[in-house]
mmCIF file of C-alpha atoms in Angstrom:
data_model
loop_
_atom_site.group_PDB
_atom_site.id
_atom_site.type_symbol
_atom_site.label_atom_id
_atom_site.label_comp_id
_atom_site.label_asym_id
_atom_site.label_seq_id
_atom_site.Cartn_x
_atom_site.Cartn_y
_atom_site.Cartn_z
ATOM 1 C CA MET C 1 29.027 -65.791 63.987
ATOM 2 C CA PRO C 2 32.282 -64.984 64.889
ATOM 3 C CA ASN C 3 34.422 -64.095 61.585
ATOM 4 C CA GLY C 4 37.026 -66.877 62.074
ATOM 5 C CA GLY C 5 39.821 -64.842 62.342
ATOM 6 C CA LEU C 6 39.230 -62.923 59.142
ATOM 7 C CA PRO C 7 41.692 -60.298 58.028
ATOM 8 C CA PRO C 8 41.128 -56.848 57.526
ATOM 9 C CA ARG C 9 39.984 -55.360 55.124
ATOM 10 C CA PRO C 10 43.672 -52.237 54.181
ATOM 11 C CA ALA C 11 42.520 -48.913 54.300
ATOM 12 C CA SER C 12 43.498 -48.331 50.839
ATOM 13 C CA TYR C 13 41.310 -50.956 49.782
ATOM 14 C CA ASP C 14 38.097 -48.723 49.046
ATOM 15 C CA ARG C 15 36.444 -50.158 46.450
ATOM 16 C CA LYS C 16 32.181 -50.809 46.481
ATOM 17 C CA VAL C 17 31.409 -54.091 47.378
ATOM 18 C CA ALA C 18 28.446 -56.730 45.761
ATOM 19 C CA LEU C 19 26.646 -59.261 45.761
ATOM 20 C CA VAL C 20 25.706 -62.031 43.170
ATOM 21 C CA LEU C 21 23.172 -64.431 43.767
ATOM 22 C CA GLN C 22 22.670 -66.696 40.373
ATOM 23 C CA GLY C 23 19.556 -68.501 40.119
ATOM 24 C CA GLY C 24 18.620 -72.631 41.567
ATOM 25 C CA GLY C 25 16.160 -72.609 43.660
ATOM 26 C CA ALA C 26 16.226 -75.227 46.480
ATOM 27 C CA LEU C 27 20.170 -74.656 45.478
ATOM 28 C CA GLY C 28 19.906 -71.105 46.975
ATOM 29 C CA SER C 29 20.634 -71.767 50.870
ATOM 30 C CA TYR C 30 24.324 -72.016 49.611
ATOM 31 C CA GLN C 31 24.147 -69.089 49.043
ATOM 32 C CA ALA C 32 22.872 -67.411 53.060
ATOM 33 C CA GLY C 33 25.976 -69.372 53.994
ATOM 34 C CA VAL C 34 27.657 -67.563 52.342
ATOM 35 C CA TYR C 35 26.728 -64.049 53.308
ATOM 36 C CA GLU C 36 26.178 -65.124 56.901
ATOM 37 C CA VAL C 37 30.403 -64.443 56.327
ATOM 38 C CA ILE C 38 30.248 -61.915 54.178
ATOM 39 C CA ALA C 39 27.840 -59.773 56.842
ATOM 40 C CA SER C 40 30.862 -60.487 59.620
ATOM 41 C CA SER C 41 33.744 -58.838 57.898
ATOM 42 C CA ASP C 42 34.437 -55.258 55.891
ATOM 43 C CA TYR C 43 33.206 -56.500 52.808
ATOM 44 C CA VAL C 44 29.409 -55.682 53.232
ATOM 45 C CA PRO C 45 27.801 -55.217 50.030
ATOM 46 C CA ASP C 46 26.411 -52.326 49.565
ATOM 47 C CA TRP C 47 24.707 -53.520 46.119
ATOM 48 C CA VAL C 48 22.734 -57.172 45.952
ATOM 49 C CA ALA C 49 21.628 -58.337 42.970
ATOM 50 C CA GLY C 50 19.518 -61.337 42.382
ATOM 51 C CA VAL C 51 18.024 -63.490 39.598
ATOM 52 C CA SER C 52 15.637 -66.217 40.692
ATOM 53 C CA ILE C 53 15.104 -67.006 43.768
ATOM 54 C CA GLY C 54 18.603 -65.107 44.480
ATOM 55 C CA ALA C 55 16.681 -62.085 43.817
ATOM 56 C CA ILE C 56 14.508 -63.700 47.342
ATOM 57 C CA ASN C 57 17.570 -63.826 48.791
ATOM 58 C CA ALA C 58 18.544 -60.839 47.637
ATOM 59 C CA ALA C 59 15.638 -59.540 48.350
ATOM 60 C CA ILE C 60 15.242 -60.860 52.739
ATOM 61 C CA ILE C 61 19.308 -59.202 52.179
ATOM 62 C CA ALA C 62 19.122 -55.285 50.989
ATOM 63 C CA GLY C 63 14.706 -55.334 52.913
ATOM 64 C CA ASN C 64 16.103 -55.645 56.314
ATOM 65 C CA ALA C 65 19.331 -53.601 58.513
ATOM 66 C CA PRO C 66 22.152 -55.182 58.438
ATOM 67 C CA PRO C 67 21.840 -56.980 62.177
ATOM 68 C CA GLU C 68 19.477 -58.581 60.878
ATOM 69 C CA ARG C 69 19.372 -60.125 57.641
ATOM 70 C CA VAL C 70 21.181 -63.344 58.469
ATOM 71 C CA ALA C 71 18.407 -64.026 60.942
ATOM 72 C CA ARG C 72 15.608 -63.047 58.825
ATOM 73 C CA LEU C 73 17.541 -65.518 55.629
ATOM 74 C CA ARG C 74 16.875 -68.615 58.534
ATOM 75 C CA THR C 75 14.179 -67.912 59.190
ATOM 76 C CA PHE C 76 12.510 -68.629 55.387
ATOM 77 C CA TRP C 77 15.229 -71.601 54.765
ATOM 78 C CA GLU C 78 13.617 -72.578 57.705
ATOM 79 C CA LYS C 79 10.049 -72.235 56.575
ATOM 80 C CA ILE C 80 9.649 -73.721 53.266
ATOM 81 C CA THR C 81 11.781 -76.916 54.392
ATOM 82 C CA SER C 82 9.758 -77.324 57.605
ATOM 83 C CA PRO C 83 7.948 -80.628 56.188
ATOM 84 C CA SER C 84 11.188 -82.254 56.428
ATOM 85 C CA ALA C 85 11.869 -80.008 59.943
ATOM 86 C CA TRP C 86 12.062 -83.758 61.385
ATOM 87 C CA TRP C 87 12.911 -86.039 59.679
ATOM 88 C CA PRO C 88 16.949 -88.174 60.076
ATOM 89 C CA THR C 89 19.465 -85.796 59.440
ATOM 90 C CA TRP C 90 22.156 -88.933 59.660
ATOM 91 C CA LEU C 91 21.768 -90.302 56.551
ATOM 92 C CA ASP C 92 24.335 -91.595 54.043
ATOM 93 C CA GLY C 93 24.559 -93.196 51.102
ATOM 94 C CA PRO C 94 22.058 -94.995 49.406
ATOM 95 C CA PHE C 95 19.483 -94.029 52.334
ATOM 96 C CA ALA C 96 20.121 -89.819 52.129
ATOM 97 C CA GLU C 97 19.431 -90.554 48.257
ATOM 98 C CA VAL C 98 15.938 -92.180 49.409
ATOM 99 C CA GLU C 99 15.988 -88.511 51.233
ATOM 100 C CA ARG C 100 16.882 -86.750 48.542
ATOM 101 C CA LYS C 101 13.549 -88.327 46.636
ATOM 102 C CA ALA C 102 10.934 -88.798 48.557
ATOM 103 C CA SER C 103 12.203 -84.767 49.764
ATOM 104 C CA ALA C 104 12.396 -83.860 45.583
ATOM 105 C CA GLY C 105 8.552 -86.083 45.338
ATOM 106 C CA LEU C 106 7.024 -84.408 48.030
ATOM 107 C CA ALA C 107 7.968 -80.618 46.357
ATOM 108 C CA LEU C 108 6.306 -82.541 43.192
ATOM 109 C CA LEU C 109 2.231 -83.084 44.680
ATOM 110 C CA CYS C 110 1.748 -80.840 48.271
ATOM 111 C CA GLY C 111 5.138 -77.712 47.011
ATOM 112 C CA GLN C 112 7.022 -76.030 49.562
ATOM 113 C CA PRO C 113 4.508 -74.056 52.502
ATOM 114 C CA GLY C 114 5.425 -70.011 51.714
ATOM 115 C CA PHE C 115 6.502 -70.892 49.206
ATOM 116 C CA PHE C 116 4.648 -72.147 46.281
ATOM 117 C CA THR C 117 1.105 -74.538 46.182
ATOM 118 C CA PRO C 118 -0.490 -76.675 43.601
ATOM 119 C CA ARG C 119 -3.524 -75.550 41.878
ATOM 120 C CA ALA C 120 -6.378 -76.457 43.213
ATOM 121 C CA PRO C 121 -8.853 -79.022 41.048
ATOM 122 C CA SER C 122 -11.423 -75.503 39.982
ATOM 123 C CA ASP C 123 -8.161 -74.190 38.204
ATOM 124 C CA TRP C 124 -7.941 -77.289 35.533
ATOM 125 C CA LEU C 125 -11.261 -75.991 34.840
ATOM 126 C CA ALA C 126 -9.529 -72.192 32.939
ATOM 127 C CA SER C 127 -6.774 -74.196 31.670
ATOM 128 C CA PRO C 128 -4.141 -72.474 33.134
ATOM 129 C CA THR C 129 -0.790 -71.882 32.771
ATOM 130 C CA SER C 130 1.155 -72.544 35.953
ATOM 131 C CA TYR C 131 1.285 -76.055 37.444
ATOM 132 C CA TYR C 132 1.784 -73.697 40.742
ATOM 133 C CA ASP C 133 0.600 -70.820 42.301
ATOM 134 C CA THR C 134 2.869 -68.670 43.863
ATOM 135 C CA GLY C 135 0.371 -66.751 46.542
ATOM 136 C CA ALA C 136 2.199 -68.224 49.130
ATOM 137 C CA LEU C 137 5.344 -66.692 48.389
ATOM 138 C CA LYS C 138 4.095 -63.153 47.993
ATOM 139 C CA SER C 139 2.855 -63.627 52.075
ATOM 140 C CA THR C 140 6.714 -65.093 52.746
ATOM 141 C CA LEU C 141 8.179 -61.422 50.940
ATOM 142 C CA GLU C 142 5.845 -59.327 53.284
ATOM 143 C CA ARG C 143 6.320 -60.538 56.272
ATOM 144 C CA LEU C 144 10.083 -60.544 55.885
ATOM 145 C CA VAL C 145 11.380 -57.970 54.034
ATOM 146 C CA ASP C 146 10.877 -54.291 54.576
ATOM 147 C CA PHE C 147 10.287 -52.569 51.010
ATOM 148 C CA ASP C 148 9.333 -49.451 52.692
ATOM 149 C CA ARG C 149 13.357 -49.776 53.543
ATOM 150 C CA ILE C 150 14.260 -51.108 50.262
ATOM 151 C CA ASN C 151 13.008 -48.024 48.459
ATOM 152 C CA SER C 152 13.671 -44.849 50.892
ATOM 153 C CA VAL C 153 16.926 -45.825 53.168
ATOM 154 C CA LYS C 154 19.320 -46.669 50.218
ATOM 155 C CA ASP C 155 22.380 -47.867 51.577
ATOM 156 C CA THR C 156 21.834 -51.099 50.171
ATOM 157 C CA ARG C 157 21.081 -50.887 45.842
ATOM 158 C CA LEU C 158 18.361 -54.391 45.013
ATOM 159 C CA SER C 159 18.373 -55.058 41.954
ATOM 160 C CA VAL C 160 16.596 -58.578 40.243
ATOM 161 C CA GLY C 161 15.735 -59.962 36.581
ATOM 162 C CA ALA C 162 13.234 -60.826 34.448
ATOM 163 C CA VAL C 163 12.202 -61.577 31.282
ATOM 164 C CA ASN C 164 9.630 -59.637 29.803
ATOM 165 C CA VAL C 165 7.026 -62.958 28.122
ATOM 166 C CA ARG C 166 5.727 -60.715 25.097
ATOM 167 C CA THR C 167 9.300 -59.118 23.921
ATOM 168 C CA GLY C 168 11.552 -62.204 25.556
ATOM 169 C CA ARG C 169 13.873 -59.366 26.780
ATOM 170 C CA LEU C 170 15.636 -59.810 29.898
ATOM 171 C CA VAL C 171 15.218 -56.309 32.349
ATOM 172 C CA TYR C 172 16.146 -55.674 35.832
ATOM 173 C CA PHE C 173 13.958 -53.961 38.298
ATOM 174 C CA ASP C 174 16.134 -51.867 39.957
ATOM 175 C CA SER C 175 16.353 -49.486 43.533
ATOM 176 C CA ALA C 176 18.214 -46.915 41.689
ATOM 177 C CA THR C 177 15.580 -46.585 39.404
ATOM 178 C CA ILE C 178 12.315 -47.309 40.654
ATOM 179 C CA ALA C 179 10.033 -48.817 43.730
ATOM 180 C CA ILE C 180 10.587 -52.506 44.172
ATOM 181 C CA HIS C 181 7.918 -54.924 45.571
ATOM 182 C CA PRO C 182 6.388 -58.383 46.136
ATOM 183 C CA GLU C 183 6.022 -58.577 42.409
ATOM 184 C CA HIS C 184 9.315 -57.886 41.112
ATOM 185 C CA VAL C 185 10.600 -60.485 43.321
ATOM 186 C CA MET C 186 8.020 -62.806 42.297
ATOM 187 C CA ALA C 187 9.301 -62.092 38.615
ATOM 188 C CA SER C 188 12.733 -62.692 38.912
ATOM 189 C CA ALA C 189 11.413 -66.496 40.471
ATOM 190 C CA ALA C 190 8.518 -67.411 37.598
ATOM 191 C CA LEU C 191 9.978 -70.337 36.511
ATOM 192 C CA PRO C 192 7.518 -71.042 33.651
ATOM 193 C CA PRO C 193 5.702 -73.837 32.980
ATOM 194 C CA GLY C 194 5.802 -74.339 36.903
ATOM 195 C CA PHE C 195 5.199 -71.030 38.397
ATOM 196 C CA PRO C 196 2.622 -68.013 37.102
ATOM 197 C CA SER C 197 3.645 -65.039 35.073
ATOM 198 C CA ILE C 198 3.483 -61.662 36.931
ATOM 199 C CA GLU C 199 2.218 -59.160 35.808
ATOM 200 C CA ILE C 200 3.755 -55.897 36.171
ATOM 201 C CA ASP C 201 2.428 -52.058 34.688
ATOM 202 C CA GLY C 202 -0.047 -53.950 32.302
ATOM 203 C CA GLU C 203 3.426 -56.247 30.719
ATOM 204 C CA ARG C 204 3.767 -60.434 31.985
ATOM 205 C CA TYR C 205 7.207 -61.100 33.358
ATOM 206 C CA TRP C 206 9.020 -64.668 33.644
ATOM 207 C CA ASP C 207 12.159 -66.064 35.361
ATOM 208 C CA GLY C 208 14.947 -63.733 34.437
ATOM 209 C CA GLY C 209 16.784 -67.114 33.816
ATOM 210 C CA LEU C 210 16.053 -67.818 31.224
ATOM 211 C CA VAL C 211 17.870 -65.195 29.649
ATOM 212 C CA SER C 212 21.182 -64.848 32.165
ATOM 213 C CA ASN C 213 20.850 -66.689 35.588
ATOM 214 C CA THR C 214 22.985 -64.148 36.611
ATOM 215 C CA PRO C 215 23.248 -60.479 37.399
ATOM 216 C CA LEU C 216 27.277 -60.496 37.144
ATOM 217 C CA GLN C 217 27.136 -58.183 33.771
ATOM 218 C CA TYR C 218 24.533 -55.751 34.282
ATOM 219 C CA VAL C 219 26.221 -55.018 37.907
ATOM 220 C CA LEU C 220 30.095 -54.434 36.303
ATOM 221 C CA ASP C 221 28.353 -52.161 33.027
ATOM 222 C CA ASN C 222 26.475 -50.019 35.233
ATOM 223 C CA TYR C 223 27.343 -46.532 34.438
ATOM 224 C CA PRO C 224 27.765 -44.913 35.493
ATOM 225 C CA ARG C 225 31.482 -47.055 36.942
ATOM 226 C CA ARG C 226 33.356 -47.485 39.804
ATOM 227 C CA SER C 227 35.841 -50.318 40.706
ATOM 228 C CA ARG C 228 34.681 -52.558 42.286
ATOM 229 C CA LEU C 229 34.745 -55.517 44.185
ATOM 230 C CA CYS C 230 31.965 -58.171 43.553
ATOM 231 C CA PHE C 231 31.500 -61.955 44.909
ATOM 232 C CA GLN C 232 29.833 -63.765 42.140
ATOM 233 C CA VAL C 233 28.019 -66.568 43.950
ATOM 234 C CA ASP C 234 26.513 -69.644 42.126
ATOM 235 C CA LEU C 235 24.322 -72.573 42.048
ATOM 236 C CA PHE C 236 25.920 -74.450 38.870
ATOM 237 C CA GLN C 237 29.527 -75.478 37.738
ATOM 238 C CA ALA C 238 30.630 -76.167 34.821
ATOM 239 C CA TYR C 239 32.917 -79.068 34.369
ATOM 240 C CA GLY C 240 31.505 -82.942 35.923
ATOM 241 C CA GLU C 241 32.188 -86.079 34.754
ATOM 242 C CA PRO C 242 30.234 -87.556 31.583
ATOM 243 C CA PRO C 243 26.626 -88.789 33.275
ATOM 244 C CA SER C 244 26.313 -92.970 33.086
ATOM 245 C CA ASN C 245 23.018 -92.752 33.641
ATOM 246 C CA LEU C 246 19.765 -90.726 33.170
ATOM 247 C CA ASP C 247 19.236 -89.884 35.620
ATOM 248 C CA GLU C 248 22.775 -87.990 35.217
ATOM 249 C CA VAL C 249 22.214 -87.069 32.033
ATOM 250 C CA ALA C 250 19.601 -84.899 33.493
ATOM 251 C CA GLU C 251 21.462 -82.681 35.617
ATOM 252 C CA ARG C 252 25.293 -82.324 33.959
ATOM 253 C CA GLU C 253 22.751 -80.849 31.336
ATOM 254 C CA LYS C 254 20.925 -78.224 33.772
ATOM 255 C CA GLU C 255 24.174 -77.415 35.387
ATOM 256 C CA ILE C 256 26.387 -77.135 31.718
ATOM 257 C CA ARG C 257 22.844 -74.954 30.627
ATOM 258 C CA TYR C 258 23.026 -71.878 33.579
ATOM 259 C CA SER C 259 26.465 -72.730 34.568
ATOM 260 C CA SER C 260 27.700 -72.217 30.713
ATOM 261 C CA ARG C 261 25.405 -68.642 30.478
ATOM 262 C CA THR C 262 27.892 -67.633 34.056
ATOM 263 C CA ARG C 263 30.938 -68.454 32.068
ATOM 264 C CA VAL C 264 30.124 -67.570 28.948
ATOM 265 C CA GLY C 265 28.814 -64.154 30.553
ATOM 266 C CA THR C 266 31.822 -63.283 32.411
ATOM 267 C CA GLU C 267 34.617 -63.192 29.954
ATOM 268 C CA ALA C 268 33.068 -61.566 27.759
ATOM 269 C CA PHE C 269 32.234 -59.053 29.791
ATOM 270 C CA ARG C 270 35.832 -59.488 30.326
ATOM 271 C CA GLU C 271 37.044 -58.862 27.224
ATOM 272 C CA ARG C 272 34.787 -55.095 27.049
ATOM 273 C CA HIS C 273 37.340 -54.300 29.361
ATOM 274 C CA GLU C 274 40.522 -55.539 29.164
ATOM 275 C CA VAL C 275 39.602 -52.997 25.756
ATOM 276 C CA ARG C 276 38.783 -49.558 27.794
ATOM 277 C CA HIS C 277 41.503 -50.108 29.484
ATOM 278 C CA ALA C 278 43.804 -50.412 26.099
ATOM 279 C CA ILE C 279 41.427 -47.307 24.528
ATOM 280 C CA ASN C 280 42.826 -45.014 27.575
ATOM 281 C CA GLU C 281 46.160 -45.896 27.618
ATOM 282 C CA LEU C 282 46.151 -45.067 23.758
ATOM 283 C CA PHE C 283 44.198 -42.201 23.926
ATOM 284 C CA ASN C 284 47.316 -41.088 26.642
ATOM 285 C CA LEU C 285 50.014 -41.669 22.739
ATOM 286 C CA LEU C 286 48.236 -39.352 20.890
ATOM 287 C CA PRO C 287 49.321 -36.522 20.377
ATOM 288 C CA GLU C 288 47.662 -33.408 21.457
ATOM 289 C CA GLY C 289 45.969 -32.785 18.413
ATOM 290 C CA ILE C 290 44.465 -35.704 17.120
ATOM 291 C CA LYS C 291 43.453 -36.198 21.379
ATOM 292 C CA SER C 292 40.956 -33.040 20.558
ATOM 293 C CA THR C 293 39.112 -34.598 17.084
ATOM 294 C CA PRO C 294 36.018 -35.366 17.218
ATOM 295 C CA GLN C 295 36.636 -38.784 16.237
ATOM 296 C CA ALA C 296 39.737 -39.213 19.017
ATOM 297 C CA ARG C 297 36.827 -37.829 21.783
ATOM 298 C CA ARG C 298 34.331 -40.076 20.776
ATOM 299 C CA LEU C 299 37.280 -43.114 20.196
ATOM 300 C CA TYR C 300 38.175 -41.767 24.556
ATOM 301 C CA GLY C 301 34.132 -42.184 25.228
ATOM 302 C CA PHE C 302 34.274 -45.518 25.251
ATOM 303 C CA GLY C 303 36.873 -45.613 27.852
ATOM 304 C CA CYS C 304 37.633 -46.397 31.337
ATOM 305 C CA VAL C 305 40.400 -46.414 34.484
ATOM 306 C CA THR C 306 37.528 -48.920 37.018
ATOM 307 C CA THR C 307 39.150 -51.875 37.363
ATOM 308 C CA MET C 308 36.713 -54.776 39.106
ATOM 309 C CA ASP C 309 37.544 -57.842 41.306
ATOM 310 C CA ILE C 310 35.133 -61.022 40.181
ATOM 311 C CA VAL C 311 35.540 -63.307 43.282
ATOM 312 C CA GLN C 312 33.596 -66.743 42.272
ATOM 313 C CA LEU C 313 32.161 -68.810 44.990
ATOM 314 C CA ILE C 314 30.498 -71.906 42.992
ATOM 315 C CA TYR C 315 28.377 -74.046 45.089
ATOM 316 C CA ARG C 316 30.531 -78.053 44.393
ATOM 317 C CA PRO C 317 28.609 -80.587 45.801
ATOM 318 C CA PHE C 318 29.894 -83.401 47.909
ATOM 319 C CA GLU C 319 28.070 -86.163 45.928
ATOM 320 C CA PRO C 320 26.067 -86.465 42.697
ATOM 321 C CA LEU C 321 22.506 -85.518 44.091
ATOM 322 C CA GLY C 322 20.493 -85.887 41.417
ATOM 323 C CA ALA C 323 18.364 -84.145 38.240
ATOM 324 C CA SER C 324 16.351 -82.750 40.585
ATOM 325 C CA LYS C 325 18.207 -81.281 42.807
ATOM 326 C CA ASP C 326 17.218 -77.909 42.806
ATOM 327 C CA TYR C 327 13.882 -78.534 43.606
ATOM 328 C CA GLU C 328 15.418 -80.889 46.542
ATOM 329 C CA PHE C 329 13.707 -79.574 49.817
ATOM 330 C CA SER C 330 14.608 -80.890 52.230
ATOM 331 C CA ARG C 331 15.827 -79.931 55.654
ATOM 332 C CA SER C 332 18.943 -82.169 55.970
ATOM 333 C CA THR C 333 20.376 -80.781 52.566
ATOM 334 C CA MET C 334 19.342 -77.729 53.037
ATOM 335 C CA LEU C 335 21.743 -76.838 56.743
ATOM 336 C CA GLU C 336 24.247 -78.640 55.028
ATOM 337 C CA ARG C 337 24.874 -77.018 51.876
ATOM 338 C CA TRP C 338 24.160 -73.605 54.356
ATOM 339 C CA GLN C 339 26.890 -74.815 55.949
ATOM 340 C CA HIS C 340 28.642 -75.476 52.488
ATOM 341 C CA GLY C 341 28.255 -72.205 51.957
ATOM 342 C CA VAL C 342 29.733 -70.980 55.211
ATOM 343 C CA ARG C 343 33.167 -73.250 54.331
ATOM 344 C CA ASP C 344 33.572 -71.355 51.596
ATOM 345 C CA ALA C 345 33.355 -68.120 51.963
ATOM 346 C CA LEU C 346 35.589 -68.050 55.017
ATOM 347 C CA THR C 347 38.206 -70.329 53.290
ATOM 348 C CA THR C 348 37.973 -67.436 50.841
ATOM 349 C CA LEU C 349 37.741 -64.105 52.568
ATOM 350 C CA ARG C 350 40.704 -65.961 54.879
ATOM 351 C CA ALA C 351 42.434 -66.101 51.527
ATOM 352 C CA SER C 352 41.686 -62.183 50.302
ATOM 353 C CA PRO C 353 43.256 -62.253 46.861
ATOM 354 C CA TRP C 354 41.927 -59.448 45.803
ATOM 355 C CA ILE C 355 43.975 -56.789 48.281
ATOM 356 C CA ALA C 356 47.498 -57.699 46.532
ATOM 357 C CA PRO C 357 48.544 -54.498 44.234
ATOM 358 C CA VAL C 358 46.294 -54.920 40.608
ATOM 359 C CA PRO C 359 48.954 -54.042 37.727
ATOM 360 C CA PRO C 360 48.258 -51.425 36.157
ATOM 361 C CA GLU C 361 47.764 -53.081 32.546
ATOM 362 C CA VAL C 362 44.643 -55.408 33.901
ATOM 363 C CA GLY C 363 41.112 -53.553 33.967
ATOM 364 C CA VAL C 364 39.368 -57.064 35.533
ATOM 365 C CA ARG C 365 40.676 -59.933 38.018
ATOM 366 C CA THR C 366 38.783 -63.206 38.741
ATOM 367 C CA PHE C 367 39.416 -65.371 42.146
ATOM 368 C CA ASP C 368 38.155 -68.585 42.622
ATOM 369 C CA VAL C 369 40.593 -69.952 45.593
ATOM 370 C CA ILE C 370 38.316 -72.547 46.545
ATOM 371 C CA HIS C 371 38.869 -73.980 43.163
ATOM 372 C CA ASP C 372 42.760 -73.276 43.680
ATOM 373 C CA ILE C 373 43.069 -75.489 46.604
ATOM 374 C CA LEU C 374 40.818 -78.208 44.992
ATOM 375 C CA VAL C 375 44.567 -77.897 41.994
ATOM 376 C CA ASN C 376 47.217 -77.574 44.223
ATOM 377 C CA THR C 377 46.154 -80.051 47.097
ATOM 378 C CA LEU C 378 45.648 -82.857 44.402
ATOM 379 C CA ALA C 379 48.910 -81.752 43.163
ATOM 380 C CA ASP C 380 51.084 -81.259 46.281
ATOM 381 C CA LYS C 381 49.945 -85.524 46.465
ATOM 382 C CA GLY C 382 51.674 -85.414 43.378
ATOM 383 C CA ARG C 383 48.690 -85.981 40.438
ATOM 384 C CA SER C 384 49.163 -83.403 37.233
ATOM 385 C CA ARG C 385 48.310 -79.752 38.142
ATOM 386 C CA SER C 386 47.923 -80.779 34.263
ATOM 387 C CA ALA C 387 45.300 -82.913 34.086
ATOM 388 C CA TYR C 388 42.537 -80.878 36.335
ATOM 389 C CA ALA C 389 43.233 -77.265 35.178
ATOM 390 C CA ASP C 390 44.612 -75.961 31.735
ATOM 391 C CA ALA C 391 45.211 -71.880 31.690
ATOM 392 C CA GLY C 392 42.405 -69.840 31.844
ATOM 393 C CA ASP C 393 40.279 -72.656 32.805
ATOM 394 C CA ARG C 394 38.302 -74.309 35.928
ATOM 395 C CA ALA C 395 39.223 -77.533 37.096
ATOM 396 C CA PRO C 396 36.869 -80.835 36.525
ATOM 397 C CA VAL C 397 37.042 -81.245 40.137
ATOM 398 C CA SER C 398 35.098 -83.873 39.788
ATOM 399 C CA ARG C 399 37.031 -86.419 38.100
ATOM 400 C CA MET C 400 38.792 -86.006 41.646
ATOM 401 C CA ARG C 401 36.794 -88.570 43.207
ATOM 402 C CA SER C 402 38.676 -91.978 43.249
ATOM 403 C CA HIS C 403 41.822 -90.010 44.936
ATOM 404 C CA TRP C 404 39.608 -87.927 46.561
ATOM 405 C CA GLN C 405 38.184 -91.237 48.867
ATOM 406 C CA ALA C 406 41.489 -93.310 48.924
ATOM 407 C CA PRO C 407 43.698 -91.121 50.739
ATOM 408 C CA ALA C 408 43.348 -90.930 54.492
ATOM 409 C CA THR C 409 45.870 -87.765 54.339
ATOM 410 C CA ALA C 410 44.097 -86.477 51.572
ATOM 411 C CA ALA C 411 40.979 -86.025 53.292
ATOM 412 C CA ALA C 412 42.473 -84.453 56.069
ATOM 413 C CA ASP C 413 44.469 -81.673 53.634
ATOM 414 C CA ALA C 414 40.644 -80.973 52.596
ATOM 415 C CA ARG C 415 39.154 -79.651 55.936
ATOM 416 C CA ASP C 416 42.295 -77.953 57.122
ATOM 417 C CA ALA C 417 41.524 -76.129 54.461
ATOM 418 C CA GLY C 418 38.020 -75.204 55.331
ATOM 419 C CA LEU C 419 36.377 -78.211 52.149
ATOM 420 C CA GLY C 420 35.036 -80.328 55.436
ATOM 421 C CA ARG C 421 33.709 -83.654 53.881
ATOM 422 C CA ALA C 422 35.756 -84.065 52.282
ATOM 423 C CA ARG C 423 34.274 -86.944 50.141
ATOM 424 C CA PHE C 424 34.664 -85.732 46.740
ATOM 425 C CA VAL C 425 33.342 -82.859 44.731
ATOM 426 C CA ARG C 426 31.508 -82.961 42.106
#
């Protein structure tokens, strides 16, 4: 795709680039849209890491030559949404909701081609440990991912997270240290009880999202550290309205469960890295006689001079989607999410706030361009920013519902900002 007039990357901004993809099932086509824009920019990642559906997207990216990656992502998402390819795309309101529920029900009953299928009746005679079989996913990965390229070319590092069923520990299968095969990606996406655990070297593994739904901490803490720009693409947002029915309760619970882990991990990393910078600053103030002591040298080993820029792109749907949104695989919804990712990534890369100079005392910077646009748009319309954002927090943008719908000018402002259909953001 054309890069939409994206600003060039300054030569002085020489950081490594990582793409971190959260788990979220059917929501993952948003990540494909984000990558489509990144692929046309000056920030093509040298490291891609993912959990669950993020691991599948990451494997397709790392396992193909750069010119082929977006096409392979599209092939995957079109394949797994093919049952609804001819469903109407113009439905809105309650009719669209019926279509979404029908798609989710179809996934539960029949599975998704190229991804998972219900177990055969004979399987239930032997007490299976999952409702579905993921053999189709292995075939899809073998067809769309060149694992020899991942393991030999080494131009794009791949890391996928999974949980050891026996020990309960989160592990990362990393192409920098081991040969990656389809089973490693399948293990990262093996969410119980729907999907079966995957055996690797005598151990069984489940979806890494059971412990951590994003590999951000693994990427940024990896040693030896390098100053890095990290695009963190999340599929669950932290803020939302209090639910008014059981379906919204289940949806909101899922959002909080997965987004909170990401938020806690990001904040924990920021605090640790700021301490590393403080150690460096303190060490430079010590007299030479103290610097040479074993205690000072040990303290210095915990210091770090690298700086990290975290760019957050978060899927914020335009309307409530219900608890089944992460297994609602209709073609129309997939395409909407993909284009949503394209819009958010274009808006973020056009702004490129990370190219501003880094203050010497700062070790970690985080950016959420879409959040800032939403808050500023409402502030310009006469609403107080404090009503939507506290210091250091993300705005509860779902409360913007009535404001989004009322003035046509607010919708136009949001479209101009790259937000597309601006009914409201949840």
